[in-house]
Short mmCIF file of C-alpha atoms and ligand atoms in Angstrom, two decimals:
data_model
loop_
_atom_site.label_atom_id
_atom_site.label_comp_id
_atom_site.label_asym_id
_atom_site.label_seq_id
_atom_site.Cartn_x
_atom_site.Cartn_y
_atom_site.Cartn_z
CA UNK A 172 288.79 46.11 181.99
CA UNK A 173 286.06 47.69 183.99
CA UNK A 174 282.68 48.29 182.24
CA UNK A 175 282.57 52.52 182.72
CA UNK A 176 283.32 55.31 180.49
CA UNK A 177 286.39 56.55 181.92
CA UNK A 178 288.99 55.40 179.57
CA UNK A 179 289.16 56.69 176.22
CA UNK A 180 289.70 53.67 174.62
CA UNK A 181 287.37 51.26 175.98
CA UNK A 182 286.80 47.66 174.07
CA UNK A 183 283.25 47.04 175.54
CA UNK A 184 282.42 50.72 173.31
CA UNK A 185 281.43 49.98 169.46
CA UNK A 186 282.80 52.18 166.74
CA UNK A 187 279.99 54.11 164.75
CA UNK A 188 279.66 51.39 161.81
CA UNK A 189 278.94 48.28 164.18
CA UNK A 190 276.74 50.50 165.88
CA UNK A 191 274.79 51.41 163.01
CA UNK A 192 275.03 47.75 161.00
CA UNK A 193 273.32 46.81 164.28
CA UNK A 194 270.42 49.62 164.46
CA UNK A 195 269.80 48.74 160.73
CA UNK A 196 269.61 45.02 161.26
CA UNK A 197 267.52 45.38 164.93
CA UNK A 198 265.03 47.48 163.13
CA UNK A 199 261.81 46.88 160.89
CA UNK A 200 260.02 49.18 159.33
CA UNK A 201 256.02 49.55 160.33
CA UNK A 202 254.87 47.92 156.80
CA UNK A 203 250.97 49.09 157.65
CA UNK A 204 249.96 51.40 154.56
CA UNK A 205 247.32 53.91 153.71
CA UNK A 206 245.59 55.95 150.59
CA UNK A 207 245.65 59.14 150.92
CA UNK A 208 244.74 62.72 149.08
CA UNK A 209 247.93 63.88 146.94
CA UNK A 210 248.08 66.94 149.31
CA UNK A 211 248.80 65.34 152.14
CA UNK A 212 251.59 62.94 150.97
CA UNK A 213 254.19 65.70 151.04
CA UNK A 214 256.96 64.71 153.54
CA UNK A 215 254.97 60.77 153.77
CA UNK A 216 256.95 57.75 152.46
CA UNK A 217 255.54 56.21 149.17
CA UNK A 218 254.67 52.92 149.88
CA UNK A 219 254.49 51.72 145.77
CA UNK A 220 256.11 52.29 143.11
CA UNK A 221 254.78 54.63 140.71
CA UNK A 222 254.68 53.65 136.86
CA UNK A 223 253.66 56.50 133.85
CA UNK A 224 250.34 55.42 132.57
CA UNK A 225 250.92 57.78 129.66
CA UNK A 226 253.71 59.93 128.24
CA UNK A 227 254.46 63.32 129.88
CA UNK A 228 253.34 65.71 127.59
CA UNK A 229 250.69 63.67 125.93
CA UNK A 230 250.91 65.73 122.84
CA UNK A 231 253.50 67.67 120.67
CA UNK A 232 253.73 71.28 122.00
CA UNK A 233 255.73 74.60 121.38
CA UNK A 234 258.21 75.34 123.99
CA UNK A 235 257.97 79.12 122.78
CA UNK A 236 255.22 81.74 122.04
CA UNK A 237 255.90 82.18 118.08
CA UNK A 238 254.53 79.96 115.15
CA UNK A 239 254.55 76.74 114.31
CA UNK A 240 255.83 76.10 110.82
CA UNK A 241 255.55 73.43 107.77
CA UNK A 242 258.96 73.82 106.26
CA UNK A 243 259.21 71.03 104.00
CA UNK A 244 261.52 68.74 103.10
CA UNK A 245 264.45 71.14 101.17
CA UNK A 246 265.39 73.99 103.33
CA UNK A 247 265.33 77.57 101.00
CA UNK A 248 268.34 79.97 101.53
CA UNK A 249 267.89 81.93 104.96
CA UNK A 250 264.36 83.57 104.10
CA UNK A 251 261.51 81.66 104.26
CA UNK A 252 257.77 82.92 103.92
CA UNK A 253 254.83 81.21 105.17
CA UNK A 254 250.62 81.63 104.79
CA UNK A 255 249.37 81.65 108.55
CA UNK A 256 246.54 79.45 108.03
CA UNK A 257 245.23 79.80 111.91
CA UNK A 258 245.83 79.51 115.74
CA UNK A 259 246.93 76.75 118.15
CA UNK A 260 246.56 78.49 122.07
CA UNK A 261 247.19 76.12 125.05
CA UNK A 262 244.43 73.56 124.93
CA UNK A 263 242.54 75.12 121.69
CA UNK A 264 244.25 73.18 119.56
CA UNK A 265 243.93 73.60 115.44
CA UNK A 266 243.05 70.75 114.31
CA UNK A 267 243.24 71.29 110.61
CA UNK A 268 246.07 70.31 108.11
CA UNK A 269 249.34 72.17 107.78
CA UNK A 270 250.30 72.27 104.38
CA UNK A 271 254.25 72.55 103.26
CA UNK A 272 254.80 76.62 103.39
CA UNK A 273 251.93 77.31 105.98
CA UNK A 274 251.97 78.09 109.48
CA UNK A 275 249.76 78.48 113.03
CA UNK A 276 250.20 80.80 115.25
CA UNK A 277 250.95 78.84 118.52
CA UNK A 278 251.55 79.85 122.16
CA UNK A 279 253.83 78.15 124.85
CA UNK A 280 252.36 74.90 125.53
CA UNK A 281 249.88 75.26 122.60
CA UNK A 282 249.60 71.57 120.43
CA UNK A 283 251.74 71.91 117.54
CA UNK A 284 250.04 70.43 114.62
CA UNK A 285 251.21 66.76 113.29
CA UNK A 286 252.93 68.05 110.06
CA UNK A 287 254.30 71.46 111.48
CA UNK A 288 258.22 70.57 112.07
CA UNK A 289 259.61 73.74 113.71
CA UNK A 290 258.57 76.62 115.82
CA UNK A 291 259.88 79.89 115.15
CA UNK A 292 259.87 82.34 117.86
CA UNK A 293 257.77 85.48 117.69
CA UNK A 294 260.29 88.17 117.83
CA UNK A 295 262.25 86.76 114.66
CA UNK A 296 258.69 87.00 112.43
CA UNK A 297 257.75 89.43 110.61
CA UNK A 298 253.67 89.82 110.09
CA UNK A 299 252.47 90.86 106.54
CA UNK A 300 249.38 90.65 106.08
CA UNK A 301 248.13 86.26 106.60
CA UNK A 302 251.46 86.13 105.95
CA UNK A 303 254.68 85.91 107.79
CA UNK A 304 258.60 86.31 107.01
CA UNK A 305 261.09 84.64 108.69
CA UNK A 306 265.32 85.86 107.88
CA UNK A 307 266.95 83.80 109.99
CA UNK A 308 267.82 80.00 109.31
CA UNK A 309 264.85 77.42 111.03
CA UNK A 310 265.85 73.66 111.83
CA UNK A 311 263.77 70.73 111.95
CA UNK A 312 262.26 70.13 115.37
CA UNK A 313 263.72 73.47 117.13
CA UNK A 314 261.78 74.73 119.96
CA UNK A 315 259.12 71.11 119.90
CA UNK A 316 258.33 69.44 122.79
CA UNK A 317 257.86 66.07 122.01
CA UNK A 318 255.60 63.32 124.02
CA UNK A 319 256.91 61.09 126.43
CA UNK A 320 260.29 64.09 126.60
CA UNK A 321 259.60 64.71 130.34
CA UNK A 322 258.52 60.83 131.34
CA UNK A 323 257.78 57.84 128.85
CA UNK A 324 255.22 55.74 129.61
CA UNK A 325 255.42 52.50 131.60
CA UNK A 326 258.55 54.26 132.97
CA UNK A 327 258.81 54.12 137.15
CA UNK A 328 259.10 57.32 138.03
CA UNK A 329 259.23 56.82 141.74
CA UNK A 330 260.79 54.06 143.60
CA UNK A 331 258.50 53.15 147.08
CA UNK A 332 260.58 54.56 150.02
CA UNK A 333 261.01 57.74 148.34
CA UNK A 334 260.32 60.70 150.90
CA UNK A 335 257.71 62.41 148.76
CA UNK A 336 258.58 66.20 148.31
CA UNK A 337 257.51 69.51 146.38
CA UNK A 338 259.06 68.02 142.83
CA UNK A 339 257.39 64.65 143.56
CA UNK A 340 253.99 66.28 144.23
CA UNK A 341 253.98 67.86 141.07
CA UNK A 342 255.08 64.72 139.41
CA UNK A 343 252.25 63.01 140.52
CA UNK A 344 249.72 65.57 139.75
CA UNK A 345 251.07 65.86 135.99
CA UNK A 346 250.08 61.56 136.46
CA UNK A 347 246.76 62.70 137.53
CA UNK A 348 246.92 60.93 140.65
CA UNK A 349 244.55 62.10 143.38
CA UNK A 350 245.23 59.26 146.03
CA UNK A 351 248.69 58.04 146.66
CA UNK A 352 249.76 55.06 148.71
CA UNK A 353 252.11 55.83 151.63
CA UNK A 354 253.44 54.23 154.87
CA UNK A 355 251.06 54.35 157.91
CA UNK A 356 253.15 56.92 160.52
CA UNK A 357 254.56 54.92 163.45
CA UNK A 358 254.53 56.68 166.79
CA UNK A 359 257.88 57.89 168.08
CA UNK A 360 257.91 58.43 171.91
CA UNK A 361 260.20 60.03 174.70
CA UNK A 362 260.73 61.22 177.87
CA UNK A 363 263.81 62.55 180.17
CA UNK A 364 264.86 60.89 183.13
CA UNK A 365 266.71 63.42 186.08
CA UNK A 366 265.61 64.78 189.71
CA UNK A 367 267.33 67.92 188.53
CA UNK A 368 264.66 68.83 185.99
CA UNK A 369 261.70 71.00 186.31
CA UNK A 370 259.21 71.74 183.52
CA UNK A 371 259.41 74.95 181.70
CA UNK A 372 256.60 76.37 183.22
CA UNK A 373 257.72 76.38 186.89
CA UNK A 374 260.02 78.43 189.13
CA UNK A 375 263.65 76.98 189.01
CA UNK A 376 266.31 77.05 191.96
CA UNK A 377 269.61 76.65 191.61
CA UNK A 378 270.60 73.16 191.47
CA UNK A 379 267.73 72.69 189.18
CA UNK A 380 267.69 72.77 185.19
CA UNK A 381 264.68 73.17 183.18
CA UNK A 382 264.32 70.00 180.74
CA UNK A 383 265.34 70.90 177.94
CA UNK A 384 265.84 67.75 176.12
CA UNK A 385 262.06 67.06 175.29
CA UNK A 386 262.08 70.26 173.57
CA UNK A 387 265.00 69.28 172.14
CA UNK A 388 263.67 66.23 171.06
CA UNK A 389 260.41 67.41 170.06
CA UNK A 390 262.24 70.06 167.48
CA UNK A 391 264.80 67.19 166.14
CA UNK A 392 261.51 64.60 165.28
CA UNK A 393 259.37 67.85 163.41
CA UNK A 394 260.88 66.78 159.85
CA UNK A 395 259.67 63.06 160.03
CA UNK A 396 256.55 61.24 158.75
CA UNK A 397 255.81 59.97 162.55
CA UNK A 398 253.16 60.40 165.41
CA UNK A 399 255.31 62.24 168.57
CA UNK A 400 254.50 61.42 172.07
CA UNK A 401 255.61 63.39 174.98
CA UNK A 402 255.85 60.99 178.44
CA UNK A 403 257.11 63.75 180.54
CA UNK A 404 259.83 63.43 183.13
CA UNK A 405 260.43 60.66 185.45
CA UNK A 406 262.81 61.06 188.92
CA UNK A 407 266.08 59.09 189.25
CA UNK A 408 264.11 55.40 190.86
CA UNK A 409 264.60 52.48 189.23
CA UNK A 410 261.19 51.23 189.79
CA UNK A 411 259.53 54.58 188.71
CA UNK A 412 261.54 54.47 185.65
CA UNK A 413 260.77 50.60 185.26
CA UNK A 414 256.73 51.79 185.11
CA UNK A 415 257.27 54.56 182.85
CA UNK A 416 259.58 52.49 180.35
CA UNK A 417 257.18 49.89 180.35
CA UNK A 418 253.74 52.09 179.81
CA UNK A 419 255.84 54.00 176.99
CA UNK A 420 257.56 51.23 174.95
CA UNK A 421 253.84 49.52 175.24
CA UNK A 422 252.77 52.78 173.15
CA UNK A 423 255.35 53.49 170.75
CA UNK A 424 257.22 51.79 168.20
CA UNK A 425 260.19 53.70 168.48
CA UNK A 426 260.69 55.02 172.17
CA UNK A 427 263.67 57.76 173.15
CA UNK A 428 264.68 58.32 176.90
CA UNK A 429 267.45 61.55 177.87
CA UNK A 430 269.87 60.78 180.82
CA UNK A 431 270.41 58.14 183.83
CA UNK A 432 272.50 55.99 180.71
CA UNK A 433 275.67 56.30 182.04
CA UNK A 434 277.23 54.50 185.37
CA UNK A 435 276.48 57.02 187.71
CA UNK A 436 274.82 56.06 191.12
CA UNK A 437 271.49 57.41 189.41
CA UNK A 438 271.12 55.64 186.04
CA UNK A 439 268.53 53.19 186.08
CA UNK A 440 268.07 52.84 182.06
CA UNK A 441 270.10 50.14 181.35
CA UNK A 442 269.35 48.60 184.43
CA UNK A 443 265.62 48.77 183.44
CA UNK A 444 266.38 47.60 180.13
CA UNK A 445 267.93 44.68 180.50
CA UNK A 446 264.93 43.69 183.24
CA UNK A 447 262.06 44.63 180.18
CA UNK A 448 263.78 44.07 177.15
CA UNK A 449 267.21 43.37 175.70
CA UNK A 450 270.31 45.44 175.10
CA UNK A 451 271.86 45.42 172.53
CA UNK A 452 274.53 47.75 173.15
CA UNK A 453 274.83 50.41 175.42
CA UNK A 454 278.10 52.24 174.66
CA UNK A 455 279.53 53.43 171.41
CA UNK A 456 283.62 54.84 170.98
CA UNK A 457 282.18 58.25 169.91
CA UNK A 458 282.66 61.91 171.50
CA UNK A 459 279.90 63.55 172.35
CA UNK A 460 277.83 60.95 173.23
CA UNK A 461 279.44 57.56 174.40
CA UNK A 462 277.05 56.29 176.74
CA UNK A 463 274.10 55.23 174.79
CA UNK A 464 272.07 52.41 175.11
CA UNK A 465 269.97 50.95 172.28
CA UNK A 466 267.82 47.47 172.69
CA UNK A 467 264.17 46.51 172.71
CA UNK A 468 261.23 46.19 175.02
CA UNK A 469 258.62 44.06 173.24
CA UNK A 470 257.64 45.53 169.80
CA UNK A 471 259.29 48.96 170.90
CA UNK A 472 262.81 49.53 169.85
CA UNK A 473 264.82 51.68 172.34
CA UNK A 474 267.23 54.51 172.62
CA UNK A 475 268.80 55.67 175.91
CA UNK A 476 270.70 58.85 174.76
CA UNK A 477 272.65 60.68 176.99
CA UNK A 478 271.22 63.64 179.15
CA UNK A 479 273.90 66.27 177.97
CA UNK A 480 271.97 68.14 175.14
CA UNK A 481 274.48 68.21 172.63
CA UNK A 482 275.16 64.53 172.65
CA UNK A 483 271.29 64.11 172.35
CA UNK A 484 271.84 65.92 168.93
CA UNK A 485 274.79 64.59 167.80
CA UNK A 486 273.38 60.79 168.90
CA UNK A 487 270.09 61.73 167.05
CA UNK A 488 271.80 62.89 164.27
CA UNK A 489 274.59 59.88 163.98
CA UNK A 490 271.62 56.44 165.07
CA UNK A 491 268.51 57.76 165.48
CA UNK A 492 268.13 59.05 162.23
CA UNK A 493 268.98 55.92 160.86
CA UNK A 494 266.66 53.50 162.80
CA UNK A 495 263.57 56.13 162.36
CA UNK A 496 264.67 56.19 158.32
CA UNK A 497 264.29 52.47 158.23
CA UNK A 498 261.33 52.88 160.89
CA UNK A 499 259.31 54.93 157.99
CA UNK A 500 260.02 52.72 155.21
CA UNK A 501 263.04 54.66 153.59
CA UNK A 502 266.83 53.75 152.74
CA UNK A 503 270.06 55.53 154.61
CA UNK A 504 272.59 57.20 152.68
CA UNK A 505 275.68 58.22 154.12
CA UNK A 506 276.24 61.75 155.22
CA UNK A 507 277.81 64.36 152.43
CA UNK A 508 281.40 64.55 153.63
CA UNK A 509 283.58 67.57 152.73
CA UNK A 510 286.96 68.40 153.01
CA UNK A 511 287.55 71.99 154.32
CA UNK A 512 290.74 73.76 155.79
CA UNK A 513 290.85 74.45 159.59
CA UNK A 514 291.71 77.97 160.81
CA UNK A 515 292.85 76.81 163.58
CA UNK A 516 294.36 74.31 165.87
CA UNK A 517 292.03 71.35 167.82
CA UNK A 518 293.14 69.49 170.53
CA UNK A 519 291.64 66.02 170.67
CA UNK A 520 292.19 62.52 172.95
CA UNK A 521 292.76 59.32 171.14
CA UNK A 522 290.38 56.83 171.14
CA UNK A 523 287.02 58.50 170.47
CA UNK A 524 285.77 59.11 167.08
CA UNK A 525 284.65 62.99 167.75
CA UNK A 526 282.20 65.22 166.33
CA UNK A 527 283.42 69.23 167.00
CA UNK A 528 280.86 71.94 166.09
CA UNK A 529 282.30 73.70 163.58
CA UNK A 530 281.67 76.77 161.36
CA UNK A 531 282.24 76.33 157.61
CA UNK A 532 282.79 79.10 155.22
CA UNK A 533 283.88 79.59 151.33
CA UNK A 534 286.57 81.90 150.93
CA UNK A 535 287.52 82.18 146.69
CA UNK A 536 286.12 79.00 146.22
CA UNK A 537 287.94 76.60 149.14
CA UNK A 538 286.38 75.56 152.06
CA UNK A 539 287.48 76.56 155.68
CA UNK A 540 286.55 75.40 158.81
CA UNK A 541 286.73 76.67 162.29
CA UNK A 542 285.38 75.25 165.93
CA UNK A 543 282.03 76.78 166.56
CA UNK A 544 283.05 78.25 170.23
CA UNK A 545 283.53 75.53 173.61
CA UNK A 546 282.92 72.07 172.85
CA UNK A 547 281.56 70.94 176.15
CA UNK A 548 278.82 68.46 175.34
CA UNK A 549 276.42 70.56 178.35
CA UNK A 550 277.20 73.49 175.38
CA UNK A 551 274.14 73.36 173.50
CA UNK A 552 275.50 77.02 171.63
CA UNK A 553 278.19 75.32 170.10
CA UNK A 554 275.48 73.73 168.10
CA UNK A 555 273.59 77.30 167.53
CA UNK A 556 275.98 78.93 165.47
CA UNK A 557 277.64 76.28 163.72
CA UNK A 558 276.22 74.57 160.17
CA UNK A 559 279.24 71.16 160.47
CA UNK A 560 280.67 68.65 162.04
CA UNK A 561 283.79 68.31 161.96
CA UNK A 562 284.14 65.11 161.83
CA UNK A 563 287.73 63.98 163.74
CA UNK A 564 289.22 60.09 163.58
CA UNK A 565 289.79 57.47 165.88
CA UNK A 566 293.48 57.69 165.95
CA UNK A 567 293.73 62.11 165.46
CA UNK A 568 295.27 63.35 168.91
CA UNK A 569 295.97 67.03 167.53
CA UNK A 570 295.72 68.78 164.21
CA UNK A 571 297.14 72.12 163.58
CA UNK A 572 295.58 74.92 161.72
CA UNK A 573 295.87 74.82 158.01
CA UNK A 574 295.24 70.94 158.19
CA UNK A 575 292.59 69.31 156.02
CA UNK A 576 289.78 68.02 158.15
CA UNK A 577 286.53 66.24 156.90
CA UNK A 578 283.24 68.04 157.53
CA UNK A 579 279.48 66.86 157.44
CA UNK A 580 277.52 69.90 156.52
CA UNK A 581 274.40 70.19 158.13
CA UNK A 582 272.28 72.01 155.31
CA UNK A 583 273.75 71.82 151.35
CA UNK A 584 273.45 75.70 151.16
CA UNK A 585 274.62 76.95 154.64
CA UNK A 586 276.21 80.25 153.29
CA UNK A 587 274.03 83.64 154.18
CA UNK A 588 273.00 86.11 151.63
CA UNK A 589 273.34 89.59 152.71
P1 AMP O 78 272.88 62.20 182.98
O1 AMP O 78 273.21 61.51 181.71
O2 AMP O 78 271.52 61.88 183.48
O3 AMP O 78 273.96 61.99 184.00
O4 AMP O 78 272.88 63.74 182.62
C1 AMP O 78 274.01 64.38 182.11
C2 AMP O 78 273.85 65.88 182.15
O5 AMP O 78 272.80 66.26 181.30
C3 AMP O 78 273.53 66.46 183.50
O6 AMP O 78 274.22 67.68 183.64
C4 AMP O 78 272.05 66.70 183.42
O7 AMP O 78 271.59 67.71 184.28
C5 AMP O 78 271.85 67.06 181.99
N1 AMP O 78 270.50 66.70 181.58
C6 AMP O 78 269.97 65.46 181.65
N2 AMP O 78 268.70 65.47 181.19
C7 AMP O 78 268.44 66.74 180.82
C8 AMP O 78 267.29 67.36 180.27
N3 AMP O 78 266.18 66.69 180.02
N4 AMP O 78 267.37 68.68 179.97
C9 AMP O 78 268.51 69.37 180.23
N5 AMP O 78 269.62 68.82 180.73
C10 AMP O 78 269.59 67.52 181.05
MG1 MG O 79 270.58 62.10 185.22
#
């Protein structure tokens, strides 16, 4: 058959999972490390794994503001009456003895003392006096915080390739670590290819479209632990797109290029590719986005994504992701799937795996799902308003409302709060 992208099913195109088993095996991840304050690890990889020195809390504590009793052994009826022999605040501990039938007035987070065995909150003691009255019944251990409760010592507590976020930051501070060790940033370049493009800051005539893709791309690489580098635009030559290739992927370990990757009579990627580096494929059986060319040149690994901005996302989202997650250091996990209802009918070719823009909404506790507006892959506002894919098989040539469809949600909580 002949190598283009006309036919829907085309054997030369690989389905998403070679595609990705191919990214994953292709790509290394930058194994430079460096120390750095605690502050700035948060979105860095953690390049060790991190092991409890101590227990977390170090020391018995109340959980409540009340006080912390000696009950004994025997427990007496459901009235119990205690001599408050002093105070325990958060870190003034008393250090005294407790004796059976005595208490200390503690506060949340205050130390209980080694032979108290309950704390009794404040609002079911009654004061008389140094003394204090409890009516209702008190069991061993309520309202403790032991040591070790939150983590035990000589536990791990973080694996290395973790993606270190606001819970993990506090983590380590309650470790007392200053300095963490994380994975050095590797630089992440790009640049569109197109005579039609003209920078945002000019005058545009028809014919011409502003380039929107570095903008694009620049958003869609914000959220990862990575140096960005803008190389601009380069015309539709083959040698000018040689030189800029070259100068880029000499730069970068991870370089990204936006049209000319199709078989038009102005794409030069591939071309260029196979003269610098190596392809190792160049077209994958998925809709938006089939065209796409991924190799190396040198060190550099490569993506030619398509110039049509919503199979730039979608291509980001389904391989690019993936290479710069094993780039940084960290493990891929699959997407969250759903299953929602659709409202209403798609139309679809055979052949493609495809990824429609949908819209996904709770309605009494199922999920339905409905196509986000035209599905163009030139629409970039199909992507706008929508929070899914939906996520459409090989084999699916139609599917009528009220179908189950599987959806890939883009953010866990996409519903809005009035
Ligand atoms: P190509 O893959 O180069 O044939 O481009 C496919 C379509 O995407 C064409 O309509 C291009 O004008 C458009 N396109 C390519 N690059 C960009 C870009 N950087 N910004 C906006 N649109 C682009
Ligand atoms: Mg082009």
């Amino acid at each position: 058959m002949k190598d283009n992208c006309f036919n829907e099913f085309d054997p030369n195109a690989l389905d998403i999972e070679e595609a990705l088993t191919r990214i994953l095996k292709s790509v290394v991840k930058k194994k430079n490390t460096e120390l750095i304050p605690l502050k700035k690890t948060y979105g860095r990889v953690l390049a060790e794994n991190i092991k409890s020195n101590q227990d977390i809390p170090n020391y018995k504590n109340s959980a409540m503001d009340g006080y912390a009793v000696n009950i004994g052994a025997t427990n007496i009826n459901n009235e119990y009456t205690f001599k408050c022999v002093g105070e325990s605040f958060a870190g003034h501990p008393f250090n005294k003895n407790v004796k059976i039938n005595e208490a200390v007035k503690v506060m949340t987070g205050g130390m209980v003392p080694k032979s108290c065995n309950a704390v009794v909150m404040k609002e079911l003691v009654k004061n008389m006096n140094d003394k204090i009255v409890v009516n209702t019944s008190i069991f061993k251990n309520q309202n403790i915080r032991f040591p070790g409760e939150d983590i035990k010592k000589n536990n791990t507590v973080l694996l290395k390739g973790k993606l270190l976020d606001d819970v993990d930051l506090g983590i380590l501070a309650s470790l007392g670590r200053a300095e963490v060790l994380v994975y050095s940033k590797p630089t992440i370049g790009f640049f569109s290819t197109g005579d039609e493009l003209v920078s945002i800051n000019r005058l545009i005539k028809k014919s011409q479209v502003y380039d929107s893709n570095r903008y694009l791309l620049h958003g869609l690489l914000q959220k990862y632990p990575i140096k960005i580098k803008d190389f601009g635009v380069v015309r539709d030559k083959l040698k000018l797109v040689e030189k800029k290739l070259e100068l880029a992927s000499s730069k970068c370990d991870l370089l990204l290029t936006t049209g000319g990757v199709s078989v038009g009579d102005a794409d030069f990627i591939k071309n260029a590719l196979e003269k610098l580096g190596n392809v190792n494929f160049w077209k994958i059986a998925v809709k938006p986005g089939r065209p796409l060319a991924f190799g190396k040149i040198k060190k550099c690994f490569f993506f030619g994504l398509p110039g049509n901005p919503v199979s730039v996302v979608v291509t980001f989202n389904l391989f690019v992701i993936a290479a710069i997650r094993k780039l940084t250091g960290q493990k891929n996990s699959a997407p969250l799937r759903l299953t929602a209802k659709l409202e209403s009918d798609i139309k679809k070719r055979k052949g493609r795996k495809e990824y429609k823009r949908g819209i996904l909404t709770i309605k009494s506790g199922d999920l339905f799902v409905k196509s986000s507006g035209a599905q163009g892959s030139n629409i970039l506002s199909s992507l706008k308003d929508a929070n899914c894919y939906i996520e459409l098989a090989e084999y699916i040539e139609k599917i009528k409302e009220g179908e189950s469809v599987k959806v890939i949600p883009f953010a866990l909580f996409s519903e809005h709060y009035e």
